[in-house]
Amino acid sequence: FGGYGLTQALLQIPFGIWSDRIGRKPVIMAGLFLFILGSLIAAFTESIYSMIVARLLQGAGAISSAVFALIADLTRPEVRTRANAGIGASIGMAFGGAFFIAPFLGGFVGLSGIFGLITLMATVGLFVLWRFVPEPENQSSTPNTPTLEMIKSVLVLPSIRTIDFGAFVCSTGLSAVFFMIPIQLAEQGWISSELWQIYIPMLLSGGLIMVSAAIVAETKNRFREVMFVGVGFLIASVLCLAFFQESQDKFLLIAGLFLFFMGFNVFEPLFPSLVTRLTNPTTKGTASGVYNFCQFVGHFAGAAIAGIFYSTNLLFLLGLLLMINVSFLFLLYKDFQNPAPRQK
């Protein structure tokens, strides 16, 4: 479950730096080739060990940092948050749609068929990138700058460090919550084919929050204040899930899921936009790489701690999630400042 996030994390920074040096599109194409290869292996394997290798190889297509840097290259700063919100919305729809479709699709074509469909979709994405996505006109490059110097140049900024930790927190929560929730819903009597009744309203509420957060933060330059609201949602989510363990009230379980997804969606468009906005043009890919490294370390960590503690000490798991959310709140208060307003 966490292997994909592990190789994604390890390769985000190298791919981001690579995109700063040779260009965004070649790096994204190379990553898609790796993802397609991993998906093909997953589609035809009958061994759990080969499946683990396939998932690690899928994760090796670590193109998120290059993609967000490409978005920054192709958009004006005034609309960049909205562009990232569009990407976030498409991810959210795919995420929710997968929960809705997968049980039916799995019964019809099996796991191999699902991975075959993923391979086809990635191949179409590769064609769209090659044929329709333009090359940035004025992309800066840093061919001779040492790698460590490029990483240090983005980590010296307190606001960037806060965003990177926030990415870790949100991703840890995402993997842990979506490890726990389907199991607990099943224990409450829900079957897979009925989960759309929860996930579709969850997606709609999350999408509404995402768009609202992006508009308020961008037009009013209130990134910090909007992010305080997002952390509040995350903390309230963990508390609902903790109280559910004591009362077994279904409302608390569903409320915890909704609050988490709403909080997560507050940050989905803001983080990538701020990363590229707070760094200079020559290190956008590197900054995105560090950000995505933290994000995917969170995916791996969330899956790992959920797997370790779910059956043995669930309240300890929830306590860990609460602790990192409160730590993020403290860093947000202490180190993050809204970016300087843009001149009209």
Tab-separated table of C-alpha atoms in Angstrom:
chain	number	residue	atom	x	y	z
A	1	PHE	CA	0.000	0.000	0.000
A	2	GLY	CA	2.848	2.392	0.795
A	3	GLY	CA	5.454	1.234	-1.724
A	4	TYR	CA	4.224	3.626	-4.423
A	5	GLY	CA	4.635	6.563	-2.050
A	6	LEU	CA	8.133	5.408	-1.060
A	7	THR	CA	9.682	5.585	-4.540
A	8	GLN	CA	7.639	8.701	-5.337
A	9	ALA	CA	9.241	10.369	-2.306
A	10	LEU	CA	12.780	9.258	-3.108
A	11	LEU	CA	12.658	10.514	-6.702
A	12	GLN	CA	10.667	13.746	-6.433
A	13	ILE	CA	13.709	15.923	-5.735
A	14	PRO	CA	15.930	14.342	-8.442
A	15	PHE	CA	13.128	14.660	-10.999
A	16	GLY	CA	12.440	18.259	-9.969
A	17	ILE	CA	16.117	19.225	-10.269
A	18	TRP	CA	16.357	17.314	-13.541
A	19	SER	CA	13.407	19.326	-14.904
A	20	ASP	CA	15.159	22.573	-13.929
A	21	ARG	CA	18.189	21.454	-15.946
A	22	ILE	CA	16.837	19.806	-19.110
A	23	GLY	CA	13.205	20.948	-19.270
A	24	ARG	CA	9.823	19.850	-17.912
A	25	LYS	CA	8.347	17.793	-20.748
A	26	PRO	CA	11.246	15.321	-21.231
A	27	VAL	CA	11.219	14.549	-17.500
A	28	ILE	CA	7.433	14.097	-17.412
A	29	MET	CA	7.592	11.776	-20.440
A	30	ALA	CA	10.333	9.664	-18.815
A	31	GLY	CA	8.261	9.384	-15.641
A	32	LEU	CA	5.173	8.318	-17.564
A	33	PHE	CA	7.185	5.594	-19.323
A	34	LEU	CA	8.224	4.207	-15.909
A	35	PHE	CA	4.637	4.368	-14.658
A	36	ILE	CA	3.381	2.533	-17.767
A	37	LEU	CA	6.021	-0.173	-17.332
A	38	GLY	CA	5.062	-0.699	-13.694
A	39	SER	CA	1.367	-0.815	-14.601
A	40	LEU	CA	2.014	-3.474	-17.248
A	41	ILE	CA	3.888	-5.659	-14.765
A	42	ALA	CA	1.062	-5.225	-12.249
A	43	ALA	CA	-1.507	-6.190	-14.887
A	44	PHE	CA	0.145	-9.536	-15.685
A	45	THR	CA	1.743	-10.633	-12.408
A	46	GLU	CA	0.376	-13.413	-10.217
A	47	SER	CA	2.902	-12.918	-7.398
A	48	ILE	CA	2.590	-10.501	-4.484
A	49	TYR	CA	6.344	-9.862	-4.685
A	50	SER	CA	6.121	-8.920	-8.351
A	51	MET	CA	3.173	-6.706	-7.455
A	52	ILE	CA	5.325	-4.908	-4.869
A	53	VAL	CA	8.024	-4.416	-7.523
A	54	ALA	CA	5.392	-3.124	-9.941
A	55	ARG	CA	4.088	-0.633	-7.388
A	56	LEU	CA	7.611	0.569	-6.632
A	57	LEU	CA	8.200	1.007	-10.370
A	58	GLN	CA	4.922	2.901	-10.784
A	59	GLY	CA	6.053	5.232	-8.019
A	60	ALA	CA	9.380	5.751	-9.787
A	61	GLY	CA	7.461	7.836	-12.314
A	62	ALA	CA	7.749	10.735	-9.867
A	63	ILE	CA	6.580	13.559	-12.105
A	64	SER	CA	4.514	15.677	-9.706
A	65	SER	CA	7.266	18.219	-9.099
A	66	ALA	CA	7.912	18.626	-12.817
A	67	VAL	CA	4.168	18.906	-13.536
A	68	PHE	CA	3.599	21.662	-10.984
A	69	ALA	CA	6.715	23.479	-12.206
A	70	LEU	CA	5.375	23.215	-15.772
A	71	ILE	CA	2.052	24.709	-14.626
A	72	ALA	CA	3.998	27.581	-13.054
A	73	ASP	CA	5.928	28.067	-16.315
A	74	LEU	CA	2.758	28.186	-18.412
A	75	THR	CA	0.537	30.380	-16.189
A	76	ARG	CA	0.574	33.949	-14.910
A	77	PRO	CA	1.045	34.359	-11.145
A	78	GLU	CA	-2.419	35.922	-10.869
A	79	VAL	CA	-4.155	32.740	-12.009
A	80	ARG	CA	-1.688	30.130	-10.776
A	81	THR	CA	-3.672	29.143	-7.678
A	82	ARG	CA	-6.762	28.635	-9.818
A	83	ALA	CA	-4.747	26.535	-12.269
A	84	ASN	CA	-3.535	24.376	-9.378
A	85	ALA	CA	-7.109	24.206	-8.111
A	86	GLY	CA	-8.105	22.804	-11.502
A	87	ILE	CA	-5.419	20.129	-11.190
A	88	GLY	CA	-6.521	19.433	-7.624
A	89	ALA	CA	-10.147	19.164	-8.708
A	90	SER	CA	-9.256	16.634	-11.407
A	91	ILE	CA	-7.253	14.621	-8.845
A	92	GLY	CA	-10.164	14.770	-6.408
A	93	MET	CA	-12.664	13.628	-9.022
A	94	ALA	CA	-10.375	10.771	-10.063
A	95	PHE	CA	-9.821	9.832	-6.422
A	96	GLY	CA	-13.534	9.764	-5.614
A	97	GLY	CA	-14.471	8.204	-8.920
A	98	ALA	CA	-12.049	5.370	-8.263
A	99	PHE	CA	-13.768	4.587	-4.965
A	100	PHE	CA	-17.115	4.549	-6.741
A	101	ILE	CA	-16.107	2.598	-9.866
A	102	ALA	CA	-13.474	0.179	-8.566
A	103	PRO	CA	-15.805	-2.299	-6.803
A	104	PHE	CA	-17.899	-2.718	-9.971
A	105	LEU	CA	-14.919	-2.667	-12.342
A	106	GLY	CA	-12.985	-5.134	-10.183
A	107	GLY	CA	-15.879	-7.577	-10.268
A	108	PHE	CA	-16.110	-7.271	-14.035
A	109	VAL	CA	-12.476	-7.274	-15.244
A	110	GLY	CA	-10.533	-8.162	-12.081
A	111	LEU	CA	-7.412	-6.531	-10.701
A	112	SER	CA	-5.460	-7.251	-13.897
A	113	GLY	CA	-8.087	-5.435	-15.909
A	114	ILE	CA	-7.899	-2.410	-13.624
A	115	PHE	CA	-4.136	-2.169	-14.077
A	116	GLY	CA	-4.604	-2.654	-17.822
A	117	LEU	CA	-6.998	0.294	-17.855
A	118	ILE	CA	-4.473	2.349	-15.871
A	119	THR	CA	-1.833	1.493	-18.488
A	120	LEU	CA	-4.132	2.665	-21.272
A	121	MET	CA	-4.954	5.913	-19.480
A	122	ALA	CA	-1.270	6.648	-18.840
A	123	THR	CA	-0.494	6.006	-22.513
A	124	VAL	CA	-3.212	8.460	-23.552
A	125	GLY	CA	-1.746	10.968	-21.093
A	126	LEU	CA	1.676	10.523	-22.663
A	127	PHE	CA	0.229	11.212	-26.121
A	128	VAL	CA	-1.624	14.319	-24.883
A	129	LEU	CA	1.594	15.631	-23.299
A	130	TRP	CA	3.601	15.056	-26.489
A	131	ARG	CA	1.011	16.405	-28.904
A	132	PHE	CA	-0.897	19.179	-27.125
A	133	VAL	CA	1.055	20.589	-24.148
A	134	PRO	CA	3.280	23.496	-25.236
A	135	GLU	CA	6.897	23.995	-24.263
A	136	PRO	CA	7.460	26.908	-21.836
A	137	GLU	CA	8.877	29.899	-23.708
A	138	ASN	CA	11.125	31.351	-21.021
A	139	GLN	CA	12.035	28.509	-18.712
A	140	SER	CA	15.153	29.267	-16.690
A	141	SER	CA	17.763	26.572	-16.236
A	142	THR	CA	20.533	25.933	-13.721
A	143	PRO	CA	22.831	23.386	-15.404
A	144	ASN	CA	25.911	24.066	-13.269
A	145	THR	CA	24.455	24.664	-9.804
A	146	PRO	CA	25.301	21.873	-7.306
A	147	THR	CA	22.289	19.829	-6.249
A	148	LEU	CA	22.706	20.467	-2.512
A	149	GLU	CA	22.983	24.200	-3.120
A	150	MET	CA	19.707	24.141	-5.053
A	151	ILE	CA	17.965	22.267	-2.222
A	152	LYS	CA	19.392	24.582	0.447
A	153	SER	CA	18.258	27.632	-1.503
A	154	VAL	CA	14.619	26.622	-1.058
A	155	LEU	CA	14.841	25.228	2.481
A	156	VAL	CA	16.258	28.444	3.971
A	157	LEU	CA	12.816	30.036	3.587
A	158	PRO	CA	10.651	29.541	6.724
A	159	SER	CA	7.394	29.707	4.763
A	160	ILE	CA	8.591	26.994	2.385
A	161	ARG	CA	9.580	24.760	5.317
A	162	THR	CA	6.099	25.244	6.787
A	163	ILE	CA	4.448	24.302	3.484
A	164	ASP	CA	6.650	21.221	3.141
A	165	PHE	CA	5.746	20.038	6.638
A	166	GLY	CA	2.089	20.744	5.897
A	167	ALA	CA	2.332	18.551	2.792
A	168	PHE	CA	3.719	15.740	4.959
A	169	VAL	CA	0.911	16.169	7.504
A	170	CYS	CA	-1.893	16.185	4.910
A	171	SER	CA	-0.539	13.158	3.051
A	172	THR	CA	0.065	11.184	6.238
A	173	GLY	CA	-3.530	11.832	7.223
A	174	LEU	CA	-4.831	10.927	3.756
A	175	SER	CA	-3.180	7.501	3.694
A	176	ALA	CA	-4.040	6.739	7.318
A	177	VAL	CA	-7.674	7.878	7.085
A	178	PHE	CA	-8.359	6.017	3.846
A	179	PHE	CA	-6.748	2.937	5.359
A	180	MET	CA	-9.030	3.125	8.406
A	181	ILE	CA	-12.332	4.397	7.073
A	182	PRO	CA	-13.225	1.636	4.550
A	183	ILE	CA	-12.537	-1.004	7.209
A	184	GLN	CA	-14.639	0.799	9.791
A	185	LEU	CA	-17.470	1.421	7.339
A	186	ALA	CA	-17.488	-2.301	6.535
A	187	GLU	CA	-17.645	-3.065	10.264
A	188	GLN	CA	-20.665	-0.751	10.476
A	189	GLY	CA	-22.466	-2.770	7.803
A	190	TRP	CA	-21.654	-0.806	4.647
A	191	ILE	CA	-20.740	-2.827	1.557
A	192	SER	CA	-18.398	-1.617	-1.180
A	193	SER	CA	-21.113	-1.019	-3.756
A	194	GLU	CA	-22.911	1.354	-1.344
A	195	LEU	CA	-19.931	3.574	-0.511
A	196	TRP	CA	-20.736	5.985	-3.340
A	197	GLN	CA	-23.532	7.289	-1.099
A	198	ILE	CA	-20.787	8.642	1.185
A	199	TYR	CA	-18.028	9.416	-1.295
A	200	ILE	CA	-20.050	11.469	-3.792
A	201	PRO	CA	-21.320	14.002	-1.191
A	202	MET	CA	-17.804	14.008	0.293
A	203	LEU	CA	-16.338	14.917	-3.096
A	204	LEU	CA	-18.886	17.658	-3.674
A	205	SER	CA	-18.276	19.258	-0.279
A	206	GLY	CA	-14.509	18.955	-0.737
A	207	GLY	CA	-14.699	20.530	-4.197
A	208	LEU	CA	-16.772	23.438	-2.880
A	209	ILE	CA	-14.257	24.070	-0.112
A	210	MET	CA	-11.341	23.804	-2.574
A	211	VAL	CA	-12.712	26.418	-4.955
A	212	SER	CA	-13.726	28.754	-2.126
A	213	ALA	CA	-10.320	28.467	-0.447
A	214	ALA	CA	-8.474	29.166	-3.704
A	215	ILE	CA	-10.592	32.250	-4.503
A	216	VAL	CA	-10.349	33.797	-1.028
A	217	ALA	CA	-6.636	33.088	-0.628
A	218	GLU	CA	-5.715	34.415	-4.076
A	219	THR	CA	-7.965	37.434	-4.397
A	220	LYS	CA	-7.641	38.621	-0.783
A	221	ASN	CA	-4.052	37.412	-0.215
A	222	ARG	CA	-5.258	35.539	2.858
A	223	PHE	CA	-3.317	32.299	2.420
A	224	ARG	CA	-2.348	32.099	6.092
A	225	GLU	CA	-5.876	32.661	7.378
A	226	VAL	CA	-7.397	30.151	4.951
A	227	MET	CA	-4.811	27.552	5.994
A	228	PHE	CA	-5.728	28.061	9.663
A	229	VAL	CA	-9.273	27.037	8.696
A	230	GLY	CA	-7.911	23.971	6.901
A	231	VAL	CA	-5.915	22.848	9.950
A	232	GLY	CA	-9.028	23.327	12.051
A	233	PHE	CA	-10.906	20.897	9.801
A	234	LEU	CA	-8.080	18.334	10.097
A	235	ILE	CA	-7.935	18.539	13.890
A	236	ALA	CA	-11.741	18.317	14.164
A	237	SER	CA	-11.637	15.237	11.911
A	238	VAL	CA	-9.184	13.390	14.162
A	239	LEU	CA	-11.248	14.266	17.246
A	240	CYS	CA	-14.430	12.927	15.590
A	241	LEU	CA	-12.687	9.656	14.716
A	242	ALA	CA	-11.342	9.355	18.273
A	243	PHE	CA	-14.784	9.926	19.815
A	244	PHE	CA	-16.229	7.385	17.370
A	245	GLN	CA	-13.956	4.709	18.864
A	246	GLU	CA	-15.648	5.285	22.214
A	247	SER	CA	-19.266	5.757	21.149
A	248	GLN	CA	-19.492	3.800	17.849
A	249	ASP	CA	-21.806	6.538	16.565
A	250	LYS	CA	-21.878	6.329	12.748
A	251	PHE	CA	-22.411	10.069	12.488
A	252	LEU	CA	-19.020	10.738	14.074
A	253	LEU	CA	-17.304	8.342	11.659
A	254	ILE	CA	-18.825	9.974	8.582
A	255	ALA	CA	-18.305	13.482	10.018
A	256	GLY	CA	-14.637	12.657	10.593
A	257	LEU	CA	-14.272	11.546	6.970
A	258	PHE	CA	-16.014	14.649	5.612
A	259	LEU	CA	-14.036	17.043	7.832
A	260	PHE	CA	-10.756	15.448	6.821
A	261	PHE	CA	-11.492	15.646	3.109
A	262	MET	CA	-12.653	19.268	3.423
A	263	GLY	CA	-9.474	20.182	5.307
A	264	PHE	CA	-7.297	18.312	2.830
A	265	ASN	CA	-8.934	20.138	-0.078
A	266	VAL	CA	-8.230	23.532	1.464
A	267	PHE	CA	-4.515	22.845	0.967
A	268	GLU	CA	-4.694	21.027	-2.376
A	269	PRO	CA	-4.555	24.179	-4.569
A	270	LEU	CA	-2.676	26.445	-2.144
A	271	PHE	CA	0.507	24.494	-1.446
A	272	PRO	CA	1.752	24.029	-5.048
A	273	SER	CA	0.931	27.629	-5.919
A	274	LEU	CA	2.787	28.994	-2.891
A	275	VAL	CA	5.824	26.784	-3.511
A	276	THR	CA	6.350	28.232	-6.982
A	277	ARG	CA	5.324	31.731	-5.905
A	278	LEU	CA	7.789	31.938	-3.010
A	279	THR	CA	10.823	30.687	-4.972
A	280	ASN	CA	12.724	32.164	-7.901
A	281	PRO	CA	12.279	30.922	-11.489
A	282	THR	CA	15.512	28.904	-11.523
A	283	THR	CA	14.497	26.704	-8.573
A	284	LYS	CA	10.774	26.134	-9.158
A	285	GLY	CA	11.348	22.493	-10.100
A	286	THR	CA	13.662	21.936	-7.134
A	287	ALA	CA	11.192	23.556	-4.717
A	288	SER	CA	8.370	21.465	-6.149
A	289	GLY	CA	10.577	18.386	-5.817
A	290	VAL	CA	11.224	19.024	-2.106
A	291	TYR	CA	7.511	19.713	-1.578
A	292	ASN	CA	6.472	16.517	-3.342
A	293	PHE	CA	9.180	14.556	-1.494
A	294	CYS	CA	7.555	15.588	1.794
A	295	GLN	CA	4.130	14.812	0.386
A	296	PHE	CA	4.969	11.271	-0.655
A	297	VAL	CA	6.968	10.538	2.495
A	298	GLY	CA	3.668	11.356	4.182
A	299	HIS	CA	1.784	8.898	1.963
A	300	PHE	CA	4.255	6.170	2.884
A	301	ALA	CA	4.304	7.095	6.594
A	302	GLY	CA	0.505	7.230	6.829
A	303	ALA	CA	0.102	3.808	5.236
A	304	ALA	CA	2.879	2.340	7.403
A	305	ILE	CA	1.649	3.623	10.770
A	306	ALA	CA	-1.948	2.744	9.924
A	307	GLY	CA	-0.905	-0.802	9.072
A	308	ILE	CA	1.146	-1.117	12.256
A	309	PHE	CA	-1.227	0.430	14.779
A	310	TYR	CA	-4.752	-0.068	13.385
A	311	SER	CA	-5.231	-3.515	14.921
A	312	THR	CA	-3.049	-3.031	17.989
A	313	ASN	CA	-3.567	0.523	19.238
A	314	LEU	CA	-5.916	2.635	17.128
A	315	LEU	CA	-6.146	5.458	19.663
A	316	PHE	CA	-2.336	5.780	19.582
A	317	LEU	CA	-2.529	6.102	15.791
A	318	LEU	CA	-5.125	8.867	16.129
A	319	GLY	CA	-2.961	10.509	18.792
A	320	LEU	CA	-0.035	10.603	16.362
A	321	LEU	CA	-2.231	12.223	13.721
A	322	LEU	CA	-3.462	14.798	16.230
A	323	MET	CA	0.102	15.571	17.319
A	324	ILE	CA	1.394	16.278	13.799
A	325	ASN	CA	-1.666	18.421	13.005
A	326	VAL	CA	-1.115	20.530	16.114
A	327	SER	CA	2.587	20.809	15.214
A	328	PHE	CA	1.603	22.081	11.771
A	329	LEU	CA	-0.726	24.612	13.373
A	330	PHE	CA	2.151	25.871	15.548
A	331	LEU	CA	4.535	26.198	12.584
A	332	LEU	CA	1.872	27.960	10.542
A	333	TYR	CA	1.414	30.503	13.338
A	334	LYS	CA	5.143	30.924	13.971
A	335	ASP	CA	6.855	30.791	10.576
A	336	PHE	CA	4.424	31.397	7.725
A	337	GLN	CA	3.664	34.842	6.371
A	338	ASN	CA	1.398	35.757	3.489
A	339	PRO	CA	3.349	36.538	0.306
A	340	ALA	CA	3.764	40.189	-0.604
A	341	PRO	CA	0.721	41.487	-2.535
A	342	ARG	CA	1.299	41.732	-6.246
A	343	GLN	CA	1.494	45.152	-7.824
A	344	LYS	CA	-1.464	46.047	-10.016
